[in-house]
mmCIF file of C-alpha atoms in Angstrom:
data_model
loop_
_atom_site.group_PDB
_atom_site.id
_atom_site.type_symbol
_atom_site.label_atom_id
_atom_site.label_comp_id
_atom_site.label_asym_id
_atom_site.label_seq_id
_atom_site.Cartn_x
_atom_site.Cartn_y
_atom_site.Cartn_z
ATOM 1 C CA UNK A 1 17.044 -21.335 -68.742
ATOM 2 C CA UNK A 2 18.560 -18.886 -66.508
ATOM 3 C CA UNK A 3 15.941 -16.219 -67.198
ATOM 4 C CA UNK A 4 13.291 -18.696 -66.581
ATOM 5 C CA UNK A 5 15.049 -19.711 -63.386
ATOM 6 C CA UNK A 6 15.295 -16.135 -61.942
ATOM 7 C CA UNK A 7 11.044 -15.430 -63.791
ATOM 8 C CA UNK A 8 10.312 -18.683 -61.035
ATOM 9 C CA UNK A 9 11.830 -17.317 -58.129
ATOM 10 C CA UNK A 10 11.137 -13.650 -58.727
ATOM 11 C CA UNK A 11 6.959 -15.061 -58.972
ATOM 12 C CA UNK A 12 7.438 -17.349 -55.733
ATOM 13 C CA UNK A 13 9.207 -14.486 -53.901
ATOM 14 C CA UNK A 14 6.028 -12.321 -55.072
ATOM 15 C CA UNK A 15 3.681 -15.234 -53.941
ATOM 16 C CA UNK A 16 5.539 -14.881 -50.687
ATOM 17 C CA UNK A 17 6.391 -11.186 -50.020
ATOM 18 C CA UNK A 18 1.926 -10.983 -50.654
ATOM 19 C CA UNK A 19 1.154 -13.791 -48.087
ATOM 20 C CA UNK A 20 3.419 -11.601 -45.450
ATOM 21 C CA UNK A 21 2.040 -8.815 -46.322
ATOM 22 C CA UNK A 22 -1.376 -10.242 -45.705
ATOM 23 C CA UNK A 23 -0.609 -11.912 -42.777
ATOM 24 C CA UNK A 24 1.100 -9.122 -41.386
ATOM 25 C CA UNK A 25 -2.488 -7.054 -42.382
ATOM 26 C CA UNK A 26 -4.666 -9.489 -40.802
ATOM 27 C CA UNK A 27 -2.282 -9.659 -37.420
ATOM 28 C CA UNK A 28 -2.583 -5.555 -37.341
ATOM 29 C CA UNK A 29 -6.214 -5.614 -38.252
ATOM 30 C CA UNK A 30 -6.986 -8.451 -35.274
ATOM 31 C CA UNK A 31 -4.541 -6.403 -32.649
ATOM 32 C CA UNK A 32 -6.507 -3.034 -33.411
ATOM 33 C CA UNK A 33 -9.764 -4.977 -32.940
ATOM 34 C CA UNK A 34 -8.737 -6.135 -29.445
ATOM 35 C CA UNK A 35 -7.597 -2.488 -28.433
ATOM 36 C CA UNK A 36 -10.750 -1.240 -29.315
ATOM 37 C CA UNK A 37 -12.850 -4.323 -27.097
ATOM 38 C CA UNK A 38 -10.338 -3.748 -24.353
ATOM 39 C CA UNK A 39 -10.712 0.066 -24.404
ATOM 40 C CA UNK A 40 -14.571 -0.059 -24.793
ATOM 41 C CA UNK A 41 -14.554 -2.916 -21.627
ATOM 42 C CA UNK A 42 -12.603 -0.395 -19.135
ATOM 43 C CA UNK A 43 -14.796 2.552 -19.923
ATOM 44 C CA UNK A 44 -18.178 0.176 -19.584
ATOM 45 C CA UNK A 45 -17.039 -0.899 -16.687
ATOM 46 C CA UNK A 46 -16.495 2.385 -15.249
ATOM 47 C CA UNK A 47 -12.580 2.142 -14.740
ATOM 48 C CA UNK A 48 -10.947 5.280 -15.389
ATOM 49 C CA UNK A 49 -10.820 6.559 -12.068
ATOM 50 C CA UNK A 50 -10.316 3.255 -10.215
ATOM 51 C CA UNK A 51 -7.656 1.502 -11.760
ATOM 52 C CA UNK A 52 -4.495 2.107 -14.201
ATOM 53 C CA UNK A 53 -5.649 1.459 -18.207
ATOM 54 C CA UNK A 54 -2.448 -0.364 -18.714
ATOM 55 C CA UNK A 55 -2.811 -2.839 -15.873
ATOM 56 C CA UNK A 56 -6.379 -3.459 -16.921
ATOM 57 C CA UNK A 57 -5.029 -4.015 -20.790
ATOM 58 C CA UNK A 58 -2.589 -6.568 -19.552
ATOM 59 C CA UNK A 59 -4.846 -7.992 -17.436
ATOM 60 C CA UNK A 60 -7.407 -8.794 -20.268
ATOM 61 C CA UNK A 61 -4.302 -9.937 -22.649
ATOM 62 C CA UNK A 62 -3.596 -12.641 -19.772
ATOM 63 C CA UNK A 63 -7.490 -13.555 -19.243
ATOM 64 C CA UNK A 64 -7.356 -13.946 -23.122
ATOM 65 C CA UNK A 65 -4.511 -16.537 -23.704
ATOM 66 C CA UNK A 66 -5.707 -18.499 -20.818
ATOM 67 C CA UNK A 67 -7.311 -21.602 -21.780
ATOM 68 C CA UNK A 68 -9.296 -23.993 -20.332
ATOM 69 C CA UNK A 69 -11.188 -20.802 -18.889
ATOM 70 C CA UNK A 70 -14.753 -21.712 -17.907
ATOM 71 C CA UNK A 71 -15.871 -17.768 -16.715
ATOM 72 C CA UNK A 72 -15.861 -14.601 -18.604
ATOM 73 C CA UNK A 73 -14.713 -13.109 -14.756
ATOM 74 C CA UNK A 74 -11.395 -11.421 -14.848
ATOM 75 C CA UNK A 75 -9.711 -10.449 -10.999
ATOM 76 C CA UNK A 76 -6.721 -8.162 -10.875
ATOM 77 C CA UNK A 77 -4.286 -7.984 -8.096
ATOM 78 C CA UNK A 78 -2.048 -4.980 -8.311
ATOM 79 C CA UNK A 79 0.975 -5.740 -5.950
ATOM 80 C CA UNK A 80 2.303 -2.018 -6.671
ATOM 81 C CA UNK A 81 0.344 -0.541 -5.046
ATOM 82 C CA UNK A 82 0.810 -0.457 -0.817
ATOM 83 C CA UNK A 83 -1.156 -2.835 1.495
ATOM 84 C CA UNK A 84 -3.413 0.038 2.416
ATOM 85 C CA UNK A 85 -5.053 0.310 -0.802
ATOM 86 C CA UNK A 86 -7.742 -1.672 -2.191
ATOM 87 C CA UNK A 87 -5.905 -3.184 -4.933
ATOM 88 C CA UNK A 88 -7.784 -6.307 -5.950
ATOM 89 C CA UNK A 89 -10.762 -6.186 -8.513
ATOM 90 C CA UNK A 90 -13.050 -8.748 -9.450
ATOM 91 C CA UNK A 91 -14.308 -7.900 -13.036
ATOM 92 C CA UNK A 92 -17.586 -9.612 -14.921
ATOM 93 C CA UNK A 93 -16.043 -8.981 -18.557
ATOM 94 C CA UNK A 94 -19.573 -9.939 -20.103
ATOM 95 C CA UNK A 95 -21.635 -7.471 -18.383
ATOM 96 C CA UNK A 96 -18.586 -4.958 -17.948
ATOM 97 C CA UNK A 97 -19.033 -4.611 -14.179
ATOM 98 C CA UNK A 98 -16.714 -4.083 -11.443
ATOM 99 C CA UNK A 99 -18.210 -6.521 -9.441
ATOM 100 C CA UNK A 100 -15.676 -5.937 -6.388
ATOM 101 C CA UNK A 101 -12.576 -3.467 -5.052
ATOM 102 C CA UNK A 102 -10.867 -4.573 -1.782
ATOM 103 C CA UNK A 103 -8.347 -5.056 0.254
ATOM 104 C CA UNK A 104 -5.740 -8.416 -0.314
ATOM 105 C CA UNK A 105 -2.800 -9.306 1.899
ATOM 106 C CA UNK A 106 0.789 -9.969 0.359
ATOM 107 C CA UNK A 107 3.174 -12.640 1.557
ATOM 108 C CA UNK A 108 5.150 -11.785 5.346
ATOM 109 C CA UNK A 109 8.240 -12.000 3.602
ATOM 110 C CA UNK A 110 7.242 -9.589 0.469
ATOM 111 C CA UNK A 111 7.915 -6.386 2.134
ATOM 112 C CA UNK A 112 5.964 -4.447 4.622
ATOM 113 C CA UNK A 113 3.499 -2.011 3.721
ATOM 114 C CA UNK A 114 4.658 -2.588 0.179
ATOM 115 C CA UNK A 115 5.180 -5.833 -1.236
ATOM 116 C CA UNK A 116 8.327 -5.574 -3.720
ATOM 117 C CA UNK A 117 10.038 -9.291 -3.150
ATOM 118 C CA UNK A 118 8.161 -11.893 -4.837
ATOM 119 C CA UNK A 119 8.842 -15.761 -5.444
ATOM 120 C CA UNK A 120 8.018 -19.440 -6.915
ATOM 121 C CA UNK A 121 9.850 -21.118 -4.089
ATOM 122 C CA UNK A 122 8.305 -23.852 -1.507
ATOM 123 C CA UNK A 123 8.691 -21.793 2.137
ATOM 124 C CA UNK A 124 9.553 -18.930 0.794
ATOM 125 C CA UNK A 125 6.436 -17.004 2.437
ATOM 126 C CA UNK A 126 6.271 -14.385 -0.255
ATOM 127 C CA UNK A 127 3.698 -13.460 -2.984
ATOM 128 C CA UNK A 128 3.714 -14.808 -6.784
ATOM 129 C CA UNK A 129 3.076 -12.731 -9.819
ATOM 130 C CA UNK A 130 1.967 -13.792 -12.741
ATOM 131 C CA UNK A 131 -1.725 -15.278 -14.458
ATOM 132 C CA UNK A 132 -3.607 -18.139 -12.058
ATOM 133 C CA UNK A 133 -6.517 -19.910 -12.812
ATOM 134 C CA UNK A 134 -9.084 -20.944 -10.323
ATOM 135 C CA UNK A 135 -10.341 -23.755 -9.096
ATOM 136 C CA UNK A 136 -12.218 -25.904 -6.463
ATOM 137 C CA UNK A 137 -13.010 -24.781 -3.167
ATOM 138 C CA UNK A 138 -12.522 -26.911 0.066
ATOM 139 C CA UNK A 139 -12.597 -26.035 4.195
ATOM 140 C CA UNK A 140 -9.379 -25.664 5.415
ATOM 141 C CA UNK A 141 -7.169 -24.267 8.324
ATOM 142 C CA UNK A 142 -7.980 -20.848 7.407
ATOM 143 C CA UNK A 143 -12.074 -21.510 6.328
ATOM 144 C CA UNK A 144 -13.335 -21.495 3.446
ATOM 145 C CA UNK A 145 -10.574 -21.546 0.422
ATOM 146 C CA UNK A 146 -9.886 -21.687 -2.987
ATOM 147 C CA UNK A 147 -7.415 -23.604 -5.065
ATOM 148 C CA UNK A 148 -5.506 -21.784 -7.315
ATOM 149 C CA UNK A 149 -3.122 -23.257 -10.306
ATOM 150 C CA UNK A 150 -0.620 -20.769 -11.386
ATOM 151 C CA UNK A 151 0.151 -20.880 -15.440
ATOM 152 C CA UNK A 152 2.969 -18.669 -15.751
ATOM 153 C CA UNK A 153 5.848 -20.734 -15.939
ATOM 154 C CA UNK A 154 8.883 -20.357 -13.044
ATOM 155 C CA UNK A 155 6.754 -17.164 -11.807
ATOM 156 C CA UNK A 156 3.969 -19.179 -10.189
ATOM 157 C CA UNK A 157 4.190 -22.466 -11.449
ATOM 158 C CA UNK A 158 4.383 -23.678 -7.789
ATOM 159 C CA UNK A 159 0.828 -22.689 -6.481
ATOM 160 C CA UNK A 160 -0.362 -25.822 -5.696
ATOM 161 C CA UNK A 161 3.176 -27.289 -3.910
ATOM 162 C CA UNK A 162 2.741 -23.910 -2.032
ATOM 163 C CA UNK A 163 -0.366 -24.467 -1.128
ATOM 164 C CA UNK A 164 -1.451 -20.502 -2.557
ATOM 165 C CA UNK A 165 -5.010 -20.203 -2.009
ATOM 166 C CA UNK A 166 -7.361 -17.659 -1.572
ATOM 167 C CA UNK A 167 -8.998 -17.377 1.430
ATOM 168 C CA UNK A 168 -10.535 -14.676 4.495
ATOM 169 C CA UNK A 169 -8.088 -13.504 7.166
ATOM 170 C CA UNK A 170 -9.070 -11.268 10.042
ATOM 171 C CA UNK A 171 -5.896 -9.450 9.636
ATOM 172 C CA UNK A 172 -6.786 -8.597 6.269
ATOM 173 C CA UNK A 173 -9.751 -5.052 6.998
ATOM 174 C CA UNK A 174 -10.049 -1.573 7.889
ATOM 175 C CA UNK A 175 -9.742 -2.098 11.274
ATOM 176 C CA UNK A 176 -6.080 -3.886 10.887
ATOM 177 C CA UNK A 177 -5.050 -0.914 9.035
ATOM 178 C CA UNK A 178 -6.348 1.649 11.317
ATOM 179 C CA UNK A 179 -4.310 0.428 14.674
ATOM 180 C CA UNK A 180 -1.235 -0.866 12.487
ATOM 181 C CA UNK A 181 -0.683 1.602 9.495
ATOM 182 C CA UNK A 182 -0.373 -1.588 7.441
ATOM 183 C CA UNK A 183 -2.936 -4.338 5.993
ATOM 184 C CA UNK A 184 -1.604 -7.854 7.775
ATOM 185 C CA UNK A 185 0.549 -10.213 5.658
ATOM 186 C CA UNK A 186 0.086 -14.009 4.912
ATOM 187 C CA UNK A 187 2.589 -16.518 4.391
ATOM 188 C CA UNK A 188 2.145 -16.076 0.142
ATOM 189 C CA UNK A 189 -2.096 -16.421 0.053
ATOM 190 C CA UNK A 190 -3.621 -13.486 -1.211
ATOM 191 C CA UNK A 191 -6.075 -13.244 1.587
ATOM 192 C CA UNK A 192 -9.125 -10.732 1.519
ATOM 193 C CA UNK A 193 -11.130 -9.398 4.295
ATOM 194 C CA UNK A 194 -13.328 -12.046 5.980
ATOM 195 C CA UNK A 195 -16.725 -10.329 5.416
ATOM 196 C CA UNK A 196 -16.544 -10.486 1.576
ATOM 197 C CA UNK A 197 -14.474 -13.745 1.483
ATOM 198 C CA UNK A 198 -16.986 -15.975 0.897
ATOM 199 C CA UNK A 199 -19.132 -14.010 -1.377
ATOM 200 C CA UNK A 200 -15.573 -13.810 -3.682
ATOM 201 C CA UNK A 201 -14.341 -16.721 -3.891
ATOM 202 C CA UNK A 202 -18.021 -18.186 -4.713
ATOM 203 C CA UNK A 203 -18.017 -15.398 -7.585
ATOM 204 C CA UNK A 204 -14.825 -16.058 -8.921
ATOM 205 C CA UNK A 205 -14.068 -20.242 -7.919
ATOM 206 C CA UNK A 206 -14.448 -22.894 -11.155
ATOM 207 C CA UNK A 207 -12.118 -21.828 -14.022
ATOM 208 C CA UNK A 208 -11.928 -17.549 -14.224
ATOM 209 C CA UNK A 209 -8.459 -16.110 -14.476
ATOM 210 C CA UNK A 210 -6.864 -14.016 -11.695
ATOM 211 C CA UNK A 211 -3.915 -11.707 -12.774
ATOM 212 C CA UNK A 212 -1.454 -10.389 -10.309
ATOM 213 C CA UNK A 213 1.276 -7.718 -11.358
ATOM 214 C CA UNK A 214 3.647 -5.530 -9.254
#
């Protein structure tokens, strides 16, 4: 009885050490798939030179656990990089295009020139990390706008109470730079140079996933 006892567990420990195994197989297999997508994407899309491979990887990882997506447009905000740098990229992961590369404004009380404070909190007036998902547009205070909900939980959860939107700011060009040696700051909105505003937001409004790291 005993050997038969120890035949039964040794066969169900087999049964299970195998479905691991294949599991484990499947979950490498799946994982070396998506590198390969994500590597072929940046290099169709003509990235190398533009953008860090890393931020672009994690980027797509975040467009690819968002549900409730309705776009296959992916825009990256890269909050590491200083005010005076085009750091946000609008990306048509279907046709592999960089569709746009400009300039976006971080939160007053983020930093100067560099943005390295970053918050949830109601008032706070700084920037929020983390994966958003767009929404409607509407004609505000500062133009035309666009409603963002922010999915990462206690990071930027608080988008809407905030009122974080994406709109134009004149504050936010060239020019601004050019007499300041800074870009100008919002109170948390990631707002983008008036002239391509518009054009932005109507590419990117409706359900496609905005990721913004530091």
């Amino acid at each position: 009885m005993k050997r038969f006892t120890s035949l039964v567990l040794l066969a169900l420990w087999f049964v299970s050490f195998n479905s691991l195994a294949a599991n484990f197989t499947q979950q490498t297999n799946k994982t070396q798939t998506q590198d390969v997508i994500i590597k072929y994407a940046f290099k169709a899309a003509k990235l190398e030179n533009i953008m860090d491979y890393q931020l672009f990887k994690d980027g797509y990882l975040a467009y690819d656990h968002t549900k409730n997506k309705k776009k296959s447009i992916l825009t990256i905000i890269d909050y590491s990089k200083p005010s005076t740098q085009k750091r946000f990229y609008v990306i048509d992961l279907k046709n592999n295009k960089l569709l746009y590369h400009t300039y976006v404004t971080h939160g007053v009380n983020s930093g100067g020139k560099v943005a390295n404070r970053f918050s949830n909190v109601v008032n706070s007036k700084q920037t929020s990390l983390g994966t958003f998902l767009t929404d409607t547009t509407y004609q505000g205070g500062n133009g035309y706008s666009l409603k963002l909900d922010g999915l990462t939980k206690g990071i930027n959860d608080n988008a809407r109470r905030r009122y974080i939107v994406i709109h134009g700011a004149d504050y936010a060009n060239e020019s601004f730079i050019k007499r300041n040696g800074y870009l100008g700051r919002s109170w948390g909105c990631p707002a983008l140079p008036k002239a391509l505003s518009r054009s932005i937001i109507n590419t990117i409004k409706g359900g496609s996933v905005i990721y913004a790291h530091a």
